[in-house]
mmCIF file of C-alpha atoms in Angstrom:
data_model
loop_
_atom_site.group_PDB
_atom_site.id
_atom_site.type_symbol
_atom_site.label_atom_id
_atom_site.label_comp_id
_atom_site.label_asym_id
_atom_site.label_seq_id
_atom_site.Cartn_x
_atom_site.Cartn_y
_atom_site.Cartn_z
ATOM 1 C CA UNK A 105 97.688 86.549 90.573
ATOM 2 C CA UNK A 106 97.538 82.530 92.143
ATOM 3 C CA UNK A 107 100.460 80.583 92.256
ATOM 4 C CA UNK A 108 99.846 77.012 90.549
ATOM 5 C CA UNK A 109 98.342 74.503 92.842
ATOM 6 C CA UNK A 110 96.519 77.293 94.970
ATOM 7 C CA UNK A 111 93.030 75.999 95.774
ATOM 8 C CA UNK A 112 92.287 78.744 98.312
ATOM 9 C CA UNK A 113 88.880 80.870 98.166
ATOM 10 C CA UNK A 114 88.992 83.651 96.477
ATOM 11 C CA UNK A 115 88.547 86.100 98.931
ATOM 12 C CA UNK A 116 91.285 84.411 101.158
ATOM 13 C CA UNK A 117 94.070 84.654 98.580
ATOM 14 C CA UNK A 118 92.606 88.365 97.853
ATOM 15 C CA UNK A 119 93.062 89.294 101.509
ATOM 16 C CA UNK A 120 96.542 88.277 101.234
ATOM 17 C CA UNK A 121 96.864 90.389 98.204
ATOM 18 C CA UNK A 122 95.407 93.058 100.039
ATOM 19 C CA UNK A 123 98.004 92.841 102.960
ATOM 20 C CA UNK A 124 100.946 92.832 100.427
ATOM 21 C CA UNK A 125 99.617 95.947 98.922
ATOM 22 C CA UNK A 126 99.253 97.448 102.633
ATOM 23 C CA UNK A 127 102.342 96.386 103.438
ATOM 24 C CA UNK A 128 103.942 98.377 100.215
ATOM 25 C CA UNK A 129 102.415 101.686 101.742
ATOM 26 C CA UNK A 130 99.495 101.683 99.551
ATOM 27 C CA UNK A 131 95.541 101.815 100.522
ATOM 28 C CA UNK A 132 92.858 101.296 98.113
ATOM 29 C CA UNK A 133 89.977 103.096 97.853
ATOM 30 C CA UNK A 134 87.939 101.680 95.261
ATOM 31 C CA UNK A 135 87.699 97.729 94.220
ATOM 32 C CA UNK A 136 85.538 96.400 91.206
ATOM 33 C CA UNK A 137 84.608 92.545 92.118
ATOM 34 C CA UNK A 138 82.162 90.117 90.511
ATOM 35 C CA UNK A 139 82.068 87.881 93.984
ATOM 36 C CA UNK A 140 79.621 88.290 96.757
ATOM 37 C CA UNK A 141 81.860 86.628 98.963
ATOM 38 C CA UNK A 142 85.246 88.995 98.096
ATOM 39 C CA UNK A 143 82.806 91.978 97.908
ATOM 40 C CA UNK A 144 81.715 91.299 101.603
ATOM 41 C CA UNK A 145 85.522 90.555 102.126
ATOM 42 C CA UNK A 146 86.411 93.968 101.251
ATOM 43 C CA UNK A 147 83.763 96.168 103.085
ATOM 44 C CA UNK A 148 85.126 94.482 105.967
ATOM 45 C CA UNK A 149 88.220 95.320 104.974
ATOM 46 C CA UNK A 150 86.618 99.071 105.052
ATOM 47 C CA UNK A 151 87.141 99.303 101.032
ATOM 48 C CA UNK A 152 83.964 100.994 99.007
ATOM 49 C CA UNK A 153 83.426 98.351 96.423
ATOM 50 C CA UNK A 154 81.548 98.168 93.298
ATOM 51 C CA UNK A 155 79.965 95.092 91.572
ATOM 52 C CA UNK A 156 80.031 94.351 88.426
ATOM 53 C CA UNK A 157 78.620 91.744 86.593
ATOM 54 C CA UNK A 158 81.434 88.854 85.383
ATOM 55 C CA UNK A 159 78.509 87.257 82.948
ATOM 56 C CA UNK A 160 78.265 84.011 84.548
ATOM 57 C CA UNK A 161 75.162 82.724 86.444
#
């Protein structure tokens, strides 16, 4: 999903993601995330997300 030596954010390098996808005529609907800060990412993105718990603190 990252290229080596990517130290972006997560929710910046899933933003690009998301434009890539866009950009292949495709829209999600529904994302599953464990991050707070990609979760917010998405709803701004107007994407229903659900949160699910990744087990670590």
């Amino acid at each position: 999903m990252r290229k080596n030596n990517d130290w972006r954010e997560d929710h910046v390098v899933k933003r690009d993601i998301l434009k890539a996808i866009r950009i292949c005529g495709f829209e999600p609907v529904l994302i599953f995330d464990d991050r707070q800060s990609v979760i917010n990412m998405w709803s701004d993105e107007g994407i229903c997300t659900a949160k699910i718990n990744s087990g670590n603190p």
